Amino acid sequence: MPSGTVGRLLLRGLLAGLIAGLVAFVFAYTVGEGPVSDSIAQEQASSAPAGHHDHGGGSAAAAGTGDAAAHEHEAADAGGEEEELVSRDLQSTAGLATGVLVYGVAVGGIAALAFCFALGRVGRFGPRATAALVAGAAFVTVYFVPFLKYPANPPAVGNPDTIGKRTALFFLMIALSVLIGVAAVILGKRLAPRLGTWNATVAAGLGYAVVMAVLAFVLPPNDDAIPDGFPAALLWDFRLASIGLQVVLWTGFALLFGTLADRALAPAAPAAERAPVAAPAV
């Protein structure tokens, strides 16, 4: 693919990621902020009055929820009062929007480059179908499979002393998932001439699933247990919101970028068709 075409598709990927990020922010604010606020209230009601708290696990931060571990507090006096370094209102609006939009633009650019590589190499798919395949593969490998091993946790869940370890494990799981996913695609391409496209795709997908299951078993677990008394429904709502945010983001990107890429790659009309028809001489 010519470099000029790659550049045009990259710009369209960044734009699609930005717009998809805006839609995901609306979802996160309207659906995800409720469980986050309830979790913070749960922590404030059950935790000691002083000291630092871990408001959000590493996996939740990496999942693009925008709340991460930004809710730091510091003790104000011996009575145990705490002063917020960043207000909760700012975290849930400007902070959340910034995190989701930056995440959307970043993954949009990366997915656009992956689209340029995949177009014409993963089957006889047009731009829209290829964009959908790239977005679906990114959702599975970058988010969903790592989420199964290290699910996002709301505020009040997680030891602040282990946040570095948890974040490292989550990103390690992402890296392994992407690498195994790429290997599965290469394997499927090599098996296709002998097994056929469908059988090769199924075999490659099963191979990816088996390898990732083994890796999930080998990698250390998240040692931070859910606190006793933490509402199971609240934990479930938070994790559903985390998954929903990613579904909205990647679905929006696939639809937007597929349309933009299809128009960018559409062949130009012949000059004879574009030229106006001259009026017949009288």
PDB file of C-alpha atoms in Angstrom:
ATOM      1  CA  MET A   1       0.000   0.000   0.000  1.00  0.00           C
ATOM      2  CA  PRO A   2       1.458   3.427  -0.954  1.00  0.00           C
ATOM      3  CA  SER A   3       2.696   5.569   1.936  1.00  0.00           C
ATOM      4  CA  GLY A   4       0.334   8.368   0.950  1.00  0.00           C
ATOM      5  CA  THR A   5      -2.643   6.038   1.291  1.00  0.00           C
ATOM      6  CA  VAL A   6      -1.370   4.794   4.656  1.00  0.00           C
ATOM      7  CA  GLY A   7      -1.101   8.389   5.855  1.00  0.00           C
ATOM      8  CA  ARG A   8      -4.663   9.169   4.793  1.00  0.00           C
ATOM      9  CA  LEU A   9      -5.963   6.042   6.502  1.00  0.00           C
ATOM     10  CA  LEU A  10      -3.984   6.855   9.655  1.00  0.00           C
ATOM     11  CA  LEU A  11      -5.581  10.305   9.865  1.00  0.00           C
ATOM     12  CA  ARG A  12      -9.011   8.748   9.388  1.00  0.00           C
ATOM     13  CA  GLY A  13      -8.222   6.200  12.099  1.00  0.00           C
ATOM     14  CA  LEU A  14      -7.289   8.972  14.527  1.00  0.00           C
ATOM     15  CA  LEU A  15     -10.495  10.832  13.698  1.00  0.00           C
ATOM     16  CA  ALA A  16     -12.614   7.686  14.065  1.00  0.00           C
ATOM     17  CA  GLY A  17     -10.925   6.937  17.379  1.00  0.00           C
ATOM     18  CA  LEU A  18     -11.639  10.461  18.615  1.00  0.00           C
ATOM     19  CA  ILE A  19     -15.333  10.287  17.702  1.00  0.00           C
ATOM     20  CA  ALA A  20     -15.663   6.763  19.098  1.00  0.00           C
ATOM     21  CA  GLY A  21     -13.963   8.036  22.259  1.00  0.00           C
ATOM     22  CA  LEU A  22     -16.576  10.784  22.589  1.00  0.00           C
ATOM     23  CA  VAL A  23     -19.354   8.202  22.364  1.00  0.00           C
ATOM     24  CA  ALA A  24     -17.537   5.980  24.866  1.00  0.00           C
ATOM     25  CA  PHE A  25     -17.144   8.934  27.248  1.00  0.00           C
ATOM     26  CA  VAL A  26     -20.902   9.530  27.200  1.00  0.00           C
ATOM     27  CA  PHE A  27     -21.411   5.849  27.997  1.00  0.00           C
ATOM     28  CA  ALA A  28     -18.795   5.891  30.750  1.00  0.00           C
ATOM     29  CA  TYR A  29     -20.263   9.010  32.339  1.00  0.00           C
ATOM     30  CA  THR A  30     -23.892   7.877  32.215  1.00  0.00           C
ATOM     31  CA  VAL A  31     -23.397   4.167  32.968  1.00  0.00           C
ATOM     32  CA  GLY A  32     -19.999   3.758  34.600  1.00  0.00           C
ATOM     33  CA  GLU A  33     -19.849   6.689  36.997  1.00  0.00           C
ATOM     34  CA  GLY A  34     -22.692   5.352  39.138  1.00  0.00           C
ATOM     35  CA  PRO A  35     -20.832   2.177  40.213  1.00  0.00           C
ATOM     36  CA  VAL A  36     -17.611   4.169  40.673  1.00  0.00           C
ATOM     37  CA  SER A  37     -19.275   6.700  42.975  1.00  0.00           C
ATOM     38  CA  ASP A  38     -21.041   3.944  44.896  1.00  0.00           C
ATOM     39  CA  SER A  39     -17.741   2.091  45.317  1.00  0.00           C
ATOM     40  CA  ILE A  40     -16.021   5.197  46.669  1.00  0.00           C
ATOM     41  CA  ALA A  41     -18.892   5.713  49.100  1.00  0.00           C
ATOM     42  CA  GLN A  42     -18.604   2.060  50.115  1.00  0.00           C
ATOM     43  CA  GLU A  43     -14.908   2.510  50.817  1.00  0.00           C
ATOM     44  CA  GLN A  44     -15.399   5.713  52.785  1.00  0.00           C
ATOM     45  CA  ALA A  45     -18.007   4.011  54.916  1.00  0.00           C
ATOM     46  CA  SER A  46     -15.878   0.968  55.725  1.00  0.00           C
ATOM     47  CA  SER A  47     -12.242   2.103  55.653  1.00  0.00           C
ATOM     48  CA  ALA A  48     -10.074   3.690  58.290  1.00  0.00           C
ATOM     49  CA  PRO A  49     -10.196   7.476  58.335  1.00  0.00           C
ATOM     50  CA  ALA A  50      -6.540   8.077  57.597  1.00  0.00           C
ATOM     51  CA  GLY A  51      -3.932   6.991  55.102  1.00  0.00           C
ATOM     52  CA  HIS A  52      -3.815   6.445  51.385  1.00  0.00           C
ATOM     53  CA  HIS A  53      -6.323   4.287  49.539  1.00  0.00           C
ATOM     54  CA  ASP A  54      -6.189   2.515  46.230  1.00  0.00           C
ATOM     55  CA  HIS A  55      -9.138   3.797  44.204  1.00  0.00           C
ATOM     56  CA  GLY A  56      -9.164   1.456  41.229  1.00  0.00           C
ATOM     57  CA  GLY A  57      -7.084  -1.542  40.269  1.00  0.00           C
ATOM     58  CA  GLY A  58      -4.419  -1.522  37.590  1.00  0.00           C
ATOM     59  CA  SER A  59      -6.619  -3.541  35.315  1.00  0.00           C
ATOM     60  CA  ALA A  60      -9.416  -0.970  35.545  1.00  0.00           C
ATOM     61  CA  ALA A  61      -6.997   1.788  34.597  1.00  0.00           C
ATOM     62  CA  ALA A  62      -5.673  -0.117  31.619  1.00  0.00           C
ATOM     63  CA  ALA A  63      -9.221  -0.940  30.549  1.00  0.00           C
ATOM     64  CA  GLY A  64      -9.780   2.693  29.682  1.00  0.00           C
ATOM     65  CA  THR A  65     -12.363   3.449  32.354  1.00  0.00           C
ATOM     66  CA  GLY A  66     -10.638   6.728  33.105  1.00  0.00           C
ATOM     67  CA  ASP A  67     -10.798   6.421  36.888  1.00  0.00           C
ATOM     68  CA  ALA A  68      -7.500   4.542  37.473  1.00  0.00           C
ATOM     69  CA  ALA A  69      -5.880   5.380  40.781  1.00  0.00           C
ATOM     70  CA  ALA A  70      -6.495   9.113  40.550  1.00  0.00           C
ATOM     71  CA  HIS A  71      -8.469   9.464  43.781  1.00  0.00           C
ATOM     72  CA  GLU A  72      -5.523  10.079  46.084  1.00  0.00           C
ATOM     73  CA  HIS A  73      -6.140  11.646  49.486  1.00  0.00           C
ATOM     74  CA  GLU A  74      -3.892  12.957  52.212  1.00  0.00           C
ATOM     75  CA  ALA A  75      -4.552  13.232  55.936  1.00  0.00           C
ATOM     76  CA  ALA A  76      -5.359  16.822  56.937  1.00  0.00           C
ATOM     77  CA  ASP A  77      -5.204  16.576  60.700  1.00  0.00           C
ATOM     78  CA  ALA A  78      -5.008  14.120  63.566  1.00  0.00           C
ATOM     79  CA  GLY A  79      -8.771  13.814  63.518  1.00  0.00           C
ATOM     80  CA  GLY A  80      -8.539  11.745  60.339  1.00  0.00           C
ATOM     81  CA  GLU A  81     -10.030  14.232  57.830  1.00  0.00           C
ATOM     82  CA  GLU A  82      -8.746  13.904  54.278  1.00  0.00           C
ATOM     83  CA  GLU A  83      -8.232  16.465  51.559  1.00  0.00           C
ATOM     84  CA  GLU A  84      -8.737  15.464  47.941  1.00  0.00           C
ATOM     85  CA  LEU A  85      -5.863  16.391  45.640  1.00  0.00           C
ATOM     86  CA  VAL A  86      -8.255  16.209  42.678  1.00  0.00           C
ATOM     87  CA  SER A  87     -11.953  16.761  43.230  1.00  0.00           C
ATOM     88  CA  ARG A  88     -14.356  13.958  42.443  1.00  0.00           C
ATOM     89  CA  ASP A  89     -16.334  16.252  40.106  1.00  0.00           C
ATOM     90  CA  LEU A  90     -13.207  16.963  38.062  1.00  0.00           C
ATOM     91  CA  GLN A  91     -12.282  13.279  37.960  1.00  0.00           C
ATOM     92  CA  SER A  92     -15.716  12.250  36.688  1.00  0.00           C
ATOM     93  CA  THR A  93     -15.908  14.931  33.964  1.00  0.00           C
ATOM     94  CA  ALA A  94     -12.732  16.466  32.552  1.00  0.00           C
ATOM     95  CA  GLY A  95     -10.484  13.713  33.875  1.00  0.00           C
ATOM     96  CA  LEU A  96     -12.691  10.939  32.534  1.00  0.00           C
ATOM     97  CA  ALA A  97     -13.117  12.689  29.173  1.00  0.00           C
ATOM     98  CA  THR A  98      -9.379  13.243  28.795  1.00  0.00           C
ATOM     99  CA  GLY A  99      -8.537   9.633  29.593  1.00  0.00           C
ATOM    100  CA  VAL A 100     -11.141   8.116  27.276  1.00  0.00           C
ATOM    101  CA  LEU A 101     -10.436  10.505  24.374  1.00  0.00           C
ATOM    102  CA  VAL A 102      -6.671  10.000  24.532  1.00  0.00           C
ATOM    103  CA  TYR A 103      -7.228   6.249  24.705  1.00  0.00           C
ATOM    104  CA  GLY A 104      -9.609   6.390  21.736  1.00  0.00           C
ATOM    105  CA  VAL A 105      -7.220   8.401  19.559  1.00  0.00           C
ATOM    106  CA  ALA A 106      -4.282   6.150  20.453  1.00  0.00           C
ATOM    107  CA  VAL A 107      -6.039   2.858  19.704  1.00  0.00           C
ATOM    108  CA  GLY A 108      -7.625   4.396  16.606  1.00  0.00           C
ATOM    109  CA  GLY A 109      -4.215   5.175  15.142  1.00  0.00           C
ATOM    110  CA  ILE A 110      -2.808   1.761  16.002  1.00  0.00           C
ATOM    111  CA  ALA A 111      -5.893  -0.010  14.624  1.00  0.00           C
ATOM    112  CA  ALA A 112      -5.656   2.017  11.400  1.00  0.00           C
ATOM    113  CA  LEU A 113      -2.075   0.820  10.877  1.00  0.00           C
ATOM    114  CA  ALA A 114      -3.178  -2.756  11.615  1.00  0.00           C
ATOM    115  CA  PHE A 115      -5.948  -2.280   9.018  1.00  0.00           C
ATOM    116  CA  CYS A 116      -3.380  -1.210   6.410  1.00  0.00           C
ATOM    117  CA  PHE A 117      -1.444  -4.413   7.045  1.00  0.00           C
ATOM    118  CA  ALA A 118      -4.499  -6.684   7.150  1.00  0.00           C
ATOM    119  CA  LEU A 119      -6.347  -5.361   4.093  1.00  0.00           C
ATOM    120  CA  GLY A 120      -6.110  -8.011   1.387  1.00  0.00           C
ATOM    121  CA  ARG A 121      -4.011 -10.330   3.561  1.00  0.00           C
ATOM    122  CA  VAL A 122      -6.676 -11.955   5.747  1.00  0.00           C
ATOM    123  CA  GLY A 123      -9.123 -12.876   3.032  1.00  0.00           C
ATOM    124  CA  ARG A 124     -11.133 -11.277   0.300  1.00  0.00           C
ATOM    125  CA  PHE A 125     -12.753  -8.703   2.535  1.00  0.00           C
ATOM    126  CA  GLY A 126     -13.568  -5.118   1.642  1.00  0.00           C
ATOM    127  CA  PRO A 127     -12.549  -2.112   3.773  1.00  0.00           C
ATOM    128  CA  ARG A 128     -15.667  -2.200   5.960  1.00  0.00           C
ATOM    129  CA  ALA A 129     -15.387  -5.909   6.734  1.00  0.00           C
ATOM    130  CA  THR A 130     -11.637  -5.629   7.342  1.00  0.00           C
ATOM    131  CA  ALA A 131     -12.196  -2.729   9.737  1.00  0.00           C
ATOM    132  CA  ALA A 132     -14.760  -4.816  11.621  1.00  0.00           C
ATOM    133  CA  LEU A 133     -12.358  -7.772  11.804  1.00  0.00           C
ATOM    134  CA  VAL A 134      -9.491  -5.592  13.058  1.00  0.00           C
ATOM    135  CA  ALA A 135     -11.701  -3.949  15.684  1.00  0.00           C
ATOM    136  CA  GLY A 136     -13.099  -7.291  16.826  1.00  0.00           C
ATOM    137  CA  ALA A 137      -9.652  -8.853  17.052  1.00  0.00           C
ATOM    138  CA  ALA A 138      -8.353  -5.835  18.986  1.00  0.00           C
ATOM    139  CA  PHE A 139     -11.232  -6.008  21.454  1.00  0.00           C
ATOM    140  CA  VAL A 140     -10.627  -9.706  22.082  1.00  0.00           C
ATOM    141  CA  THR A 141      -6.828  -9.680  22.293  1.00  0.00           C
ATOM    142  CA  VAL A 142      -6.193  -6.270  23.888  1.00  0.00           C
ATOM    143  CA  TYR A 143      -9.069  -6.193  26.348  1.00  0.00           C
ATOM    144  CA  PHE A 144     -11.397  -9.158  26.739  1.00  0.00           C
ATOM    145  CA  VAL A 145      -8.920 -12.034  27.122  1.00  0.00           C
ATOM    146  CA  PRO A 146      -6.696 -10.092  29.596  1.00  0.00           C
ATOM    147  CA  PHE A 147      -9.893  -9.068  31.411  1.00  0.00           C
ATOM    148  CA  LEU A 148     -10.796 -12.715  31.975  1.00  0.00           C
ATOM    149  CA  LYS A 149      -7.548 -13.206  33.899  1.00  0.00           C
ATOM    150  CA  TYR A 150      -7.313  -9.795  35.574  1.00  0.00           C
ATOM    151  CA  PRO A 151     -10.809  -8.263  35.646  1.00  0.00           C
ATOM    152  CA  ALA A 152     -11.305  -4.590  36.364  1.00  0.00           C
ATOM    153  CA  ASN A 153     -11.928  -3.796  40.019  1.00  0.00           C
ATOM    154  CA  PRO A 154     -13.755  -0.751  41.358  1.00  0.00           C
ATOM    155  CA  PRO A 155     -12.550   1.630  44.054  1.00  0.00           C
ATOM    156  CA  ALA A 156     -12.287   0.038  47.513  1.00  0.00           C
ATOM    157  CA  VAL A 157     -10.905  -3.161  45.975  1.00  0.00           C
ATOM    158  CA  GLY A 158      -7.139  -3.564  45.931  1.00  0.00           C
ATOM    159  CA  ASN A 159      -4.123  -2.945  48.100  1.00  0.00           C
ATOM    160  CA  PRO A 160      -2.349   0.306  47.084  1.00  0.00           C
ATOM    161  CA  ASP A 161       1.025  -1.336  47.737  1.00  0.00           C
ATOM    162  CA  THR A 162       0.412  -3.871  44.946  1.00  0.00           C
ATOM    163  CA  ILE A 163      -0.889  -1.552  42.226  1.00  0.00           C
ATOM    164  CA  GLY A 164       2.467  -1.595  40.405  1.00  0.00           C
ATOM    165  CA  LYS A 165       2.536  -5.386  40.338  1.00  0.00           C
ATOM    166  CA  ARG A 166      -1.090  -5.621  39.208  1.00  0.00           C
ATOM    167  CA  THR A 167      -0.553  -3.102  36.415  1.00  0.00           C
ATOM    168  CA  ALA A 168       2.574  -4.921  35.207  1.00  0.00           C
ATOM    169  CA  LEU A 169       0.753  -8.267  35.141  1.00  0.00           C
ATOM    170  CA  PHE A 170      -2.164  -6.800  33.214  1.00  0.00           C
ATOM    171  CA  PHE A 171       0.074  -5.258  30.549  1.00  0.00           C
ATOM    172  CA  LEU A 172       2.079  -8.477  30.345  1.00  0.00           C
ATOM    173  CA  MET A 173      -1.165 -10.335  29.670  1.00  0.00           C
ATOM    174  CA  ILE A 174      -2.032  -7.819  26.931  1.00  0.00           C
ATOM    175  CA  ALA A 175       1.384  -8.197  25.283  1.00  0.00           C
ATOM    176  CA  LEU A 176       1.201 -11.990  25.347  1.00  0.00           C
ATOM    177  CA  SER A 177      -2.358 -11.967  24.003  1.00  0.00           C
ATOM    178  CA  VAL A 178      -1.419  -9.706  21.077  1.00  0.00           C
ATOM    179  CA  LEU A 179       1.684 -11.737  20.220  1.00  0.00           C
ATOM    180  CA  ILE A 180      -0.197 -15.047  20.335  1.00  0.00           C
ATOM    181  CA  GLY A 181      -3.002 -13.473  18.316  1.00  0.00           C
ATOM    182  CA  VAL A 182      -0.569 -12.410  15.575  1.00  0.00           C
ATOM    183  CA  ALA A 183       0.968 -15.888  15.602  1.00  0.00           C
ATOM    184  CA  ALA A 184      -2.512 -17.392  15.243  1.00  0.00           C
ATOM    185  CA  VAL A 185      -3.212 -15.234  12.175  1.00  0.00           C
ATOM    186  CA  ILE A 186       0.083 -16.306  10.573  1.00  0.00           C
ATOM    187  CA  LEU A 187      -0.687 -19.938  11.361  1.00  0.00           C
ATOM    188  CA  GLY A 188      -4.140 -19.634   9.844  1.00  0.00           C
ATOM    189  CA  LYS A 189      -2.708 -18.176   6.634  1.00  0.00           C
ATOM    190  CA  ARG A 190      -0.222 -21.040   6.319  1.00  0.00           C
ATOM    191  CA  LEU A 191      -2.845 -23.712   6.992  1.00  0.00           C
ATOM    192  CA  ALA A 192      -5.408 -22.250   4.588  1.00  0.00           C
ATOM    193  CA  PRO A 193      -4.016 -23.841   1.389  1.00  0.00           C
ATOM    194  CA  ARG A 194      -4.195 -27.328   2.960  1.00  0.00           C
ATOM    195  CA  LEU A 195      -7.278 -27.066   5.196  1.00  0.00           C
ATOM    196  CA  GLY A 196      -9.321 -24.391   3.515  1.00  0.00           C
ATOM    197  CA  THR A 197      -9.980 -20.913   4.865  1.00  0.00           C
ATOM    198  CA  TRP A 198     -12.752 -21.890   7.292  1.00  0.00           C
ATOM    199  CA  ASN A 199     -10.976 -24.887   8.824  1.00  0.00           C
ATOM    200  CA  ALA A 200      -7.690 -22.996   9.057  1.00  0.00           C
ATOM    201  CA  THR A 201      -9.422 -20.101  10.823  1.00  0.00           C
ATOM    202  CA  VAL A 202     -11.069 -22.448  13.318  1.00  0.00           C
ATOM    203  CA  ALA A 203      -7.782 -24.256  13.972  1.00  0.00           C
ATOM    204  CA  ALA A 204      -5.904 -20.990  14.497  1.00  0.00           C
ATOM    205  CA  GLY A 205      -8.627 -19.674  16.812  1.00  0.00           C
ATOM    206  CA  LEU A 206      -8.592 -22.847  18.895  1.00  0.00           C
ATOM    207  CA  GLY A 207      -4.809 -22.702  19.085  1.00  0.00           C
ATOM    208  CA  TYR A 208      -4.971 -19.120  20.359  1.00  0.00           C
ATOM    209  CA  ALA A 209      -7.567 -20.084  22.973  1.00  0.00           C
ATOM    210  CA  VAL A 210      -5.545 -23.081  24.218  1.00  0.00           C
ATOM    211  CA  VAL A 211      -2.269 -21.153  24.488  1.00  0.00           C
ATOM    212  CA  MET A 212      -3.930 -18.245  26.298  1.00  0.00           C
ATOM    213  CA  ALA A 213      -5.669 -20.629  28.694  1.00  0.00           C
ATOM    214  CA  VAL A 214      -2.303 -22.174  29.556  1.00  0.00           C
ATOM    215  CA  LEU A 215      -0.726 -18.747  30.051  1.00  0.00           C
ATOM    216  CA  ALA A 216      -3.634 -17.652  32.254  1.00  0.00           C
ATOM    217  CA  PHE A 217      -3.078 -20.722  34.390  1.00  0.00           C
ATOM    218  CA  VAL A 218       0.689 -20.131  34.638  1.00  0.00           C
ATOM    219  CA  LEU A 219       0.675 -16.394  35.334  1.00  0.00           C
ATOM    220  CA  PRO A 220       0.269 -15.381  38.988  1.00  0.00           C
ATOM    221  CA  PRO A 221      -3.247 -14.450  40.123  1.00  0.00           C
ATOM    222  CA  ASN A 222      -4.382 -11.128  41.487  1.00  0.00           C
ATOM    223  CA  ASP A 223      -3.724 -11.572  45.201  1.00  0.00           C
ATOM    224  CA  ASP A 224      -6.012  -8.714  46.245  1.00  0.00           C
ATOM    225  CA  ALA A 225      -9.201 -10.355  47.407  1.00  0.00           C
ATOM    226  CA  ILE A 226     -12.597  -8.685  47.255  1.00  0.00           C
ATOM    227  CA  PRO A 227     -13.213  -7.233  50.736  1.00  0.00           C
ATOM    228  CA  ASP A 228     -15.761  -9.005  52.884  1.00  0.00           C
ATOM    229  CA  GLY A 229     -19.082  -7.262  52.721  1.00  0.00           C
ATOM    230  CA  PHE A 230     -18.454  -5.582  49.364  1.00  0.00           C
ATOM    231  CA  PRO A 231     -21.741  -5.776  47.393  1.00  0.00           C
ATOM    232  CA  ALA A 232     -21.535  -8.409  44.664  1.00  0.00           C
ATOM    233  CA  ALA A 233     -24.095  -6.511  42.582  1.00  0.00           C
ATOM    234  CA  LEU A 234     -21.928  -3.376  42.678  1.00  0.00           C
ATOM    235  CA  LEU A 235     -18.858  -5.335  41.583  1.00  0.00           C
ATOM    236  CA  TRP A 236     -20.873  -6.900  38.760  1.00  0.00           C
ATOM    237  CA  ASP A 237     -22.222  -3.508  37.620  1.00  0.00           C
ATOM    238  CA  PHE A 238     -18.726  -2.001  37.575  1.00  0.00           C
ATOM    239  CA  ARG A 239     -17.274  -4.812  35.501  1.00  0.00           C
ATOM    240  CA  LEU A 240     -20.201  -4.783  33.087  1.00  0.00           C
ATOM    241  CA  ALA A 241     -19.713  -1.038  32.641  1.00  0.00           C
ATOM    242  CA  SER A 242     -16.005  -1.609  31.963  1.00  0.00           C
ATOM    243  CA  ILE A 243     -16.801  -4.203  29.298  1.00  0.00           C
ATOM    244  CA  GLY A 244     -19.574  -2.032  27.875  1.00  0.00           C
ATOM    245  CA  LEU A 245     -17.227   0.926  27.464  1.00  0.00           C
ATOM    246  CA  GLN A 246     -14.858  -1.169  25.371  1.00  0.00           C
ATOM    247  CA  VAL A 247     -17.701  -2.617  23.297  1.00  0.00           C
ATOM    248  CA  VAL A 248     -19.025   0.878  22.555  1.00  0.00           C
ATOM    249  CA  LEU A 249     -15.552   2.184  21.707  1.00  0.00           C
ATOM    250  CA  TRP A 250     -14.575  -0.614  19.336  1.00  0.00           C
ATOM    251  CA  THR A 251     -18.005  -0.877  17.709  1.00  0.00           C
ATOM    252  CA  GLY A 252     -18.049   2.858  17.083  1.00  0.00           C
ATOM    253  CA  PHE A 253     -14.530   2.751  15.677  1.00  0.00           C
ATOM    254  CA  ALA A 254     -15.334  -0.176  13.357  1.00  0.00           C
ATOM    255  CA  LEU A 255     -18.408   1.556  11.937  1.00  0.00           C
ATOM    256  CA  LEU A 256     -16.799   4.980  11.558  1.00  0.00           C
ATOM    257  CA  PHE A 257     -13.411   3.883  10.283  1.00  0.00           C
ATOM    258  CA  GLY A 258     -14.910   1.278   7.956  1.00  0.00           C
ATOM    259  CA  THR A 259     -16.982   3.991   6.281  1.00  0.00           C
ATOM    260  CA  LEU A 260     -14.086   6.459   6.079  1.00  0.00           C
ATOM    261  CA  ALA A 261     -11.657   3.835   4.774  1.00  0.00           C
ATOM    262  CA  ASP A 262     -14.146   2.617   2.178  1.00  0.00           C
ATOM    263  CA  ARG A 263     -14.528   6.147   0.826  1.00  0.00           C
ATOM    264  CA  ALA A 264     -10.777   6.785   0.898  1.00  0.00           C
ATOM    265  CA  LEU A 265     -10.027   3.602  -1.026  1.00  0.00           C
ATOM    266  CA  ALA A 266     -12.909   3.856  -3.495  1.00  0.00           C
ATOM    267  CA  PRO A 267     -11.578   4.183  -7.073  1.00  0.00           C
ATOM    268  CA  ALA A 268     -12.001   7.612  -8.586  1.00  0.00           C
ATOM    269  CA  ALA A 269     -14.535   7.966 -11.349  1.00  0.00           C
ATOM    270  CA  PRO A 270     -13.067   8.035 -14.871  1.00  0.00           C
ATOM    271  CA  ALA A 271     -12.422  11.483 -16.312  1.00  0.00           C
ATOM    272  CA  ALA A 272     -15.045  10.948 -18.997  1.00  0.00           C
ATOM    273  CA  GLU A 273     -17.685  10.358 -16.306  1.00  0.00           C
ATOM    274  CA  ARG A 274     -16.637  13.433 -14.292  1.00  0.00           C
ATOM    275  CA  ALA A 275     -16.557  15.832 -17.247  1.00  0.00           C
ATOM    276  CA  PRO A 276     -19.777  17.764 -17.846  1.00  0.00           C
ATOM    277  CA  VAL A 277     -21.682  16.859 -20.966  1.00  0.00           C
ATOM    278  CA  ALA A 278     -21.532  19.672 -23.540  1.00  0.00           C
ATOM    279  CA  ALA A 279     -24.788  20.952 -24.933  1.00  0.00           C
ATOM    280  CA  PRO A 280     -25.370  19.904 -28.557  1.00  0.00           C
ATOM    281  CA  ALA A 281     -24.655  22.570 -31.172  1.00  0.00           C
ATOM    282  CA  VAL A 282     -27.705  24.086 -32.774  1.00  0.00           C
TER     283      VAL A 282
END
